[in-house]
Structure formats: C-alpha cells, structure tokens
Amino acid sequence: MPEFRIPLGDVTNDIFDQLITVIAPVTNGISSSLETFLKWNEAFLLMWPPLLIVAVLGLLVWFFVDKKLSLFIVFSLIFMLGLNLWDQTMSTVGLVIAGTLLSLLFGIPLGILASQNDTTEKIISPILDLMQTMPSFVYLIPAVIFFGLGKVAALAAILIFALPPAIRLTNLGIRQVPAEMVEAASAFGSTRLQILKEVQLPLAMPTIMTGVNQCIMMSLSMSVIAAMIGAGGLGREVLTAMQTVDIGLGMEGGLGIVVVAIIMDRVSQKLARRSQKGEEIAGSGAGSK
Amino acid sequence: MLKIESKEIKNKIEIKNLYKIFGVYPERAVKLLQDNKNKDEILSGTKNVVGLNDVSLSIRSGETFVVMGLSGSGKSTLARCINRLIEPTSGEIYIDGENITAMSYKELLQVRRNKIGMVFQSFALFPHLNLLDNVAYGLKVQGVPVAKRHERAFHSLQGVGLSGWEKYYPEQLSGGMRQRVGLARALANDPGILLMDEAFSALDPLIRQDMQDELMNLQDKMNKTIVFITHDLNEALKLGDRIALMKDGEINQVGTPEEILVSPATEYVARFVEGVDKTKVFTAAHVMKRPQPLVYAKDGPRVALHKMKKAGISSIFVVGRGKKVQGLLYADQAAAALREGQDTVIPYLDIGYPKVAPETCISDMFDMMASANGPVAVTSPEDELLGIIVRGAIFAGLSGGESPYAGI
Ligand SMILES: Nc1ncnc2c1ncn2[C@@H]1O[C@H](COP(=O)(O)OP(=O)(O)OP(=O)(O)O)[C@@H](O)[C@H]1O
Ligand SMILES: [Mg+2]
C-alpha cells in the first residue's frame, strides 16, 4: 500500500527555489546594504576604548536621566568587561540599535498611515497578528533562505518581531486622541497634515514612546534567539553553552543579556516618562509664577 | 441685482432646505421625509437617523441667534453643518452670500480659517499647548508668523480678562477660565461668525451667568453673528435676539423671545415655555450675586468695618473654613465690638440670618425677602456660602433689560 502524504514540504521547497532565483538580485542588494550598515554600526561601537564608553554613558545617564541608574550601568558594564564579554555585548547592542532604528523607521510611518484610514488599518492589522502569533522559529528559516546565515538574516527576523508594536502603538496612540480635539483643530481650518502634526502626534507621544520601548525589548529578545542563525553577540555565548553543556558560560552570557535588557529598558522608559514630565514641569513652573 | 446683494449682506447665514441623514442610504431617507414620514418611522424602516429635516433659516448679520431644543433634536448637527464639520446630505448653506455646500475642500478651509470661530461645550482646549499657543492655534494653521500670532493671541486673551495667564496650561485653570480661553481662541482671528455649541452648559450656575454677561458685553463691542446652541430656556431668553426651537431635526418656530413666549407655534414650543412665570422658572441660583466681600472668622472688627465701608454696605457675611457661614454681621454690631475692644466679631453675629437653597424658586422667596434686613444667604446643604441675594437683585433679575416679557 503506497504511503499517502500531502507533499506540502516539497511544494514549499519548489516555490521557494523559484522565488529565490527571481528575487535574489533584490535580496542580495538589500542584504549587502544592510550588512554595510550593521558593520559600520558595530565598528563604531568597538572603535572606542570600552572604559570611555562606560564613562560617557554613565555621565550622560547621571546628568540627563537618573543617578541610581547611572551607577548601575557603570558597575554592570565594568563587570561585563571583567567577564571578557565586551565585544559580544557591543555586538548585541549594535544589532539591537540597528533593529530598533529600522523598526521605527518603518513602524511609525505605517502606524500613522493605519491611524488615518480604517481600510489601511483593516489591511495591516491581520498581517501584524500573523507576525506576532507566528512562533519565531518559523520565520528564522525563510530569513536564512533569503539573506543567508548571519547578521542580516537576524536583522530581518528582528524586524518581523519588533515592527508590530511600533505600528500598533503609534496607531493606537493617534486613535486615542479625543475626537473633540481633532474636531476643534478641524473647526479652525487645519488640513489633515496639520491636525496630525499639531494635535494628534503630540498627544499620542506617550503611547508612541511606549511603542519605542517595546520595540527595543523585542529587538533584544529576538537578537538572542537569532544567535541560531548567526547573529553572534551574547546570544551565541548562551547557544554555545547550551551545545556544550557549559553551565558557567551560560551563566555569564545570560547575565550579560539581563544586564543589557535592564539598561535598555530603564533608560528608554525614563526618557519616555521624562518627555511627558517635561511638559508638566513647564506647566507647573508657569503656575508658580 | 442690487436688491439681492443688500439682502445677502443683511443675512449673514442663509440655510435652505437642509437635510442631514446619518446612515447608509441617506437619499432614500430624504425622499421618505419629503413624503411626510417622521423620524421614528424612518429609523425603524431604514435604520437611518434623521439629524436635520428640511431646515431653512436666515440668520442676520450681528444678531445672536439661539437654537434651542431637547437632547437629540439636531442642534449640534445644525451648528456643525454651518462649517461643514458634518457634511449635509442635501440643501444649501450660504455664508456672506457664498454657497459653502458647493465649495471645494480648499475653499472650505479658508472659510473655517477666516469666517467662523467655534466654541465647544467640553472646551476642547489643546492640553499640550499653553494658553497663548492655544489661542494662537487658528492663526498658526493659517501660517501667521509666530510673533504676530502671539501678539494677536495676547490681545484676544486680554479681551476675555486673562492677561498674565499666557504661559499657563489648560489643566491649571478652572472651568470658567477654560471657556474664556475657548472664547478667546474662537475670536483670535476675528471671524464674523461665532458658533457656540452649549458653550456654557458645563459651567457652574454663577460662572455660567458671568460668562453670559461677559458674552453680551463682548458682543456689544464686537457685533459678531453668533449662533448659540443651548437647551436652557433661561439662557436662550437672556442671550437671544431670536430663538429657533428644534424638534426631531425640524425647526418648530423662529422668533424673538417675546414671540416664542406669547404665541408658541406648536404644542412642543408651548410645552417648552409652558407656564413660564419668571418667578417660577428663575431660582435663587439665577439671581444670586457673588458673595464679595466676605469677612473671615479670623478677622477682627476693624477689618470687617473696613470691608463694609469700602463696599458701601451695612451688613456682611462672616465665613469660616470652607466658606461655612458663621453669621451675618451688621455695621453697628461691628462698631460695638470695636468700642468694646474685642478682636473678634464672632459674639456679635446675627445667627438667625435668612438663608435659602440655590434651587429655591424666587416665588417662594418673596416673604423672606420682604422681612429680611440685609442680604439673604444662598447656601449648600453643608452651609457653604454659594452666593447672596440682595433685595434689589430679584426685581432687577425679573424686570431687567433682558426680560422678554416685562409687559406680560
Ligand atoms: N455621527 C452620528 N451618527 C449617527 N447618528 C447621529 C450622529 N450624530 C448625531 N446623530 C443623531 O442625530 C440626532 C441629532 O443629534 P444632535 O447631536 O445634533 O442633537 P443635539 O440637539 O445636539 O442633542 P444634545 O442636546 O444632546 O447635544 C440624534 O438623534 C443623534 O442620535
Ligand atoms: Mg449637542
């Protein structure tokens, strides 16, 4: 009796083979420019003496963000340096920065687009649902097929993962602006663009900043998973540790990831909150006059 | 030709056979309306909501035109059709003789920028902008340079008595002040028309009266064409040169306050103005004055006498914490306290002073007013002093210039 099997895997392979030959020039182009971008990014971070980066970051955070956080950053980064994990840390940070920037670059405009038009929202929304419900392992494979093993594929995976919150929260923030504000702006003769720029975006800013924060955290978590397709950085330490059952190495890499996560989360959250508070302070300053 | 022009200049806003249907097949609903079906039949038959049903109006230049009606009668819809925040289903609206229903979006923007200012019930100030920038908003979207628009916004704020508040933010203001800003914002670019949708409905009674008075004062100077929406009869009578009564999207009657009261055109109008005896319609809250000056419990007789002398009154209320009334102090009692070298006036207070709740009808206060020697206190259940009524004020309130039926 012949074994019956739906040949979905084979068909998929065929389709992808065809697809790749067709779009190879495109993906190659994208791939090489992204690679340049990533290399430049990482090289920039590794260009400076580690202690200089620690000092500058510490001072910036001390004066502009939060003193306690600054101390935490300085100590934990020196600790990473002591673990000999500096290069890996910078590699992860570079990838996260690149992933976040790209996600915001596409996500915020797409979010704005979705907020202006119900049809656009209806089209984008299920795609985002798909991107968010799909297990990340599933799209690591096509990422590799299109971009090969390495950081570019990792970046593509990050983009799929970190784009949805940027789009969603931008859209949400703008749609949450009270209708009466939009109506008032219209009543005074604002164009659509003026309403967006003068009223909707400023009032949506807190929500958009939450989106930025989420985008950063998503990028970080995917950059770790993407070690499996050659993302390098701290994720690779953990991966190697898993493959060789080296608990010590796993501990070090894991700790490094946690440190980076805490720093990025806290800094972006504090900055987001400050951008709101700045207004409040301006307001109450006038009030006490 | 000349004749038409002069007529158009006289009528600032001309509305002809205006329909607004909310729903999927508005044209079908308009047909049904023209076949004399009513709002409910159309709602149950077609699921369309009738917002406006064949509204025709002429609003004259410089008049305060009040649109009144119960909730859901289409007042807001009418106001928003005038600047096309709501797109009419059919009909025409002329502003200064120009058909704005036929205008392109670009032309419409110009009309909104130059000809119409709007004030909202919920104020709708921009929380992220200070007052100066709030008021300057309309000028900003027109591209007026920053120095110039700030200067004009400054004057506009000055006009509503908010000089010195330019750098404050809306959340730092009281409701009354916020609506002054709303008014200043609507007036900043000096539009000919002011749309005010229940502009004072969210305010406390006293503040509301102040704002009505202020609007009337401003209007004496500005001579705008004001379309004022309200569901408050007293407000309509006080402010309106003419009043339109709306029901189910239709205009039931248009007329001066006097005409509306004396000869209501429909049963609906009659019910609206039913038995309007001002002494029954007007309550203590309507005629009370701001209790100023006040003596505080900590003040001595010297302070009390000084305040009375300065205000030219012979008795004054003494209040404690939370404006809780302690009693009424007469000048001779305060003088006695001074003579006897006291540094408090508390023992000298008249604690049997007359007081009423804010919702008391004036007709129920006549006896009390007649026997009172000084002002009557309007107090909350917690004895907080909300306002005072002096004898003259009732009669002024009843027969004052705004009274539509002094002769009835
Ligand atoms: N966007 C909308 N969609 C559907 N129906 C609407 C819409 N806006 C208003 N309506 C309906 O049109 C009618 C008139 O509404 P409108 O808001 O003009 O009443 P109003 O006289 O201003 O009432 P209120 O005193 O409560 O403000 C109501 O029956 C309302 O339900
Ligand atoms: Mg309304």
Coordinates of C-alpha atoms in Angstrom, one line a residue, chain B residues 109-298:
Chain B
L109 CA -10.6 75.6 4.8
Q110 CA -10.4 79.3 4.1
V111 CA -13.9 79.9 5.3
R112 CA -13.2 78.0 8.5
R113 CA -10.0 80.0 9.0
N114 CA -11.3 83.4 8.3
K115 CA -15.1 83.5 8.8
I116 CA -16.1 81.1 11.5
G117 CA -14.9 80.6 15.1
M118 CA -16.2 77.8 17.2
V119 CA -16.6 77.3 21.0
F120 CA -17.2 73.8 22.4
Q121 CA -19.2 72.5 25.3
S122 CA -16.2 70.5 26.5
F123 CA -13.9 73.4 25.8
A124 CA -11.7 71.2 23.6
L125 CA -8.5 73.1 24.5
F126 CA -5.2 71.5 23.5
P127 CA -3.6 70.1 26.7
H128 CA -0.1 70.2 25.2
L129 CA -0.2 73.9 24.4
N130 CA -0.1 76.8 26.8
L131 CA -2.9 79.3 26.7
L132 CA -1.1 81.7 24.3
D133 CA -0.5 78.9 21.8
N134 CA -4.0 77.5 22.3
V135 CA -5.5 80.9 21.4
A136 CA -3.0 81.3 18.5
Y137 CA -3.8 77.9 17.1
G138 CA -6.1 79.1 14.4
L139 CA -3.6 81.7 13.3
K140 CA -0.8 79.2 13.2
V141 CA -2.6 76.9 10.8
Q142 CA -3.1 79.9 8.6
G143 CA 0.7 80.4 8.5
V144 CA 0.7 83.7 10.5
P145 CA 4.3 84.3 11.7
V146 CA 4.9 83.4 15.4
A147 CA 5.5 87.0 16.7
K148 CA 2.4 88.3 15.1
R149 CA 0.1 85.4 16.1
H150 CA 1.3 85.6 19.7
E151 CA 0.6 89.3 19.7
R152 CA -2.9 88.8 18.5
A153 CA -3.5 85.9 20.8
F154 CA -2.2 88.1 23.7
H155 CA -4.8 90.7 22.9
S156 CA -7.5 88.1 22.5
L157 CA -6.7 86.7 25.9
Q158 CA -6.7 90.2 27.3
G159 CA -10.2 90.7 25.8
V160 CA -11.6 87.9 27.9
G161 CA -9.8 89.1 31.1
L162 CA -7.0 86.5 31.1
S163 CA -3.9 88.8 30.9
G164 CA -1.0 87.3 32.6
W165 CA -2.1 83.7 32.1
E166 CA -0.5 83.2 28.7
K167 CA 2.1 80.7 29.9
Y168 CA -0.3 78.5 31.9
Y169 CA -1.7 75.2 30.7
P170 CA -5.4 74.4 30.3
E171 CA -5.3 71.9 33.1
Q172 CA -4.3 74.6 35.6
L173 CA -7.5 76.6 35.0
S174 CA -11.0 76.4 36.4
G175 CA -13.9 75.5 34.0
G176 CA -14.9 79.1 33.6
M177 CA -11.4 80.3 32.8
R178 CA -11.0 77.4 30.3
Q179 CA -14.1 78.5 28.4
R180 CA -12.8 82.1 28.4
V181 CA -9.8 80.6 26.6
G182 CA -12.1 78.8 24.3
L183 CA -13.8 82.1 23.5
A184 CA -10.5 83.9 23.1
R185 CA -9.4 81.1 20.7
A186 CA -12.5 81.4 18.6
L187 CA -12.1 85.2 18.5
A188 CA -8.4 85.4 17.8
N189 CA -8.7 85.6 14.0
D190 CA -11.6 88.0 14.2
P191 CA -14.2 85.8 12.4
G192 CA -17.6 87.3 11.5
I193 CA -19.4 84.2 12.9
L194 CA -19.2 82.6 16.2
L195 CA -20.6 79.0 16.6
M196 CA -21.2 78.2 20.3
D197 CA -22.4 74.7 20.9
E198 CA -23.7 74.6 24.5
A199 CA -20.7 76.6 25.3
F200 CA -21.7 77.4 28.9
S201 CA -23.6 74.2 29.7
A202 CA -20.6 72.6 31.6
L203 CA -20.2 75.5 33.9
D204 CA -21.4 76.1 37.5
P205 CA -24.5 78.4 37.6
L206 CA -22.7 81.5 38.9
I207 CA -19.8 81.2 36.4
R208 CA -22.3 80.5 33.7
Q209 CA -24.1 83.7 34.5
D210 CA -20.8 85.6 34.5
M211 CA -20.0 84.1 31.1
Q212 CA -23.4 85.0 29.7
D213 CA -22.9 88.6 30.9
E214 CA -19.4 88.6 29.5
L215 CA -20.5 87.3 26.1
M216 CA -23.2 90.0 26.0
N217 CA -20.6 92.7 26.9
L218 CA -18.2 91.4 24.3
Q219 CA -21.0 91.2 21.7
D220 CA -21.9 94.9 22.3
K221 CA -18.3 95.7 21.2
M222 CA -17.8 93.1 18.5
N223 CA -21.1 92.8 16.8
K224 CA -20.5 89.3 15.6
T225 CA -23.1 87.0 14.2
I226 CA -23.5 84.4 17.0
V227 CA -25.2 81.0 16.6
F228 CA -25.7 79.9 20.2
I229 CA -26.9 76.4 20.9
T230 CA -28.5 75.7 24.3
H231 CA -31.2 73.6 25.9
D232 CA -31.6 76.0 28.7
L233 CA -34.7 78.3 28.2
N234 CA -33.4 81.0 30.6
E235 CA -30.1 81.2 28.7
A236 CA -32.0 81.4 25.4
L237 CA -34.2 84.2 26.7
K238 CA -31.3 86.1 28.1
L239 CA -28.9 85.9 25.1
G240 CA -31.1 85.5 22.1
D241 CA -32.1 88.2 19.7
R242 CA -34.1 85.5 18.1
I243 CA -34.7 81.9 19.1
A244 CA -35.3 78.8 16.9
L245 CA -36.9 75.8 18.6
M246 CA -36.0 72.5 17.2
K247 CA -37.6 69.1 17.5
D248 CA -36.7 65.9 15.7
G249 CA -34.4 67.7 13.3
E250 CA -37.1 70.2 12.3
I251 CA -37.4 73.9 13.2
N252 CA -40.7 74.3 15.0
Q253 CA -40.6 78.1 15.4
V254 CA -38.3 81.0 14.9
G255 CA -39.0 84.3 16.7
T256 CA -37.9 86.8 19.2
P257 CA -38.1 85.6 22.8
E258 CA -41.3 87.6 23.3
E259 CA -42.9 85.9 20.2
I260 CA -41.9 82.5 21.4
L261 CA -43.4 83.1 24.8
V262 CA -46.5 84.9 23.8
S263 CA -47.5 82.9 20.8
P264 CA -45.9 79.5 20.6
A265 CA -46.4 78.0 17.2
T266 CA -46.7 74.3 18.1
E267 CA -47.6 72.3 21.1
Y268 CA -43.9 71.4 21.6
V269 CA -42.9 75.0 21.8
A270 CA -45.8 75.7 24.1
R271 CA -44.7 72.8 26.4
F272 CA -41.2 74.2 26.3
V273 CA -42.2 77.6 27.5
E274 CA -45.2 76.3 29.5
G275 CA -46.3 78.5 32.4
V276 CA -43.1 80.4 32.2
D277 CA -43.6 82.6 35.1
K278 CA -40.2 84.0 35.7
T279 CA -40.6 83.8 39.4
K280 CA -41.1 80.1 39.0
V281 CA -38.5 79.5 36.3
F282 CA -35.9 81.6 38.0
T283 CA -34.3 80.2 41.1
A284 CA -32.1 81.6 43.8
A285 CA -29.1 80.4 41.8
H286 CA -30.2 82.6 38.9
V287 CA -30.3 85.9 40.8
M288 CA -27.7 85.4 43.4
K289 CA -24.5 87.5 43.4
R290 CA -21.0 86.6 44.2
P291 CA -20.6 87.0 47.9
Q292 CA -18.0 89.7 47.9
P293 CA -16.5 91.0 50.0
L294 CA -16.6 88.5 52.9
V295 CA -15.3 88.6 56.4
Y296 CA -13.5 85.6 57.7
A297 CA -13.8 84.2 61.2
K298 CA -10.3 85.3 62.0

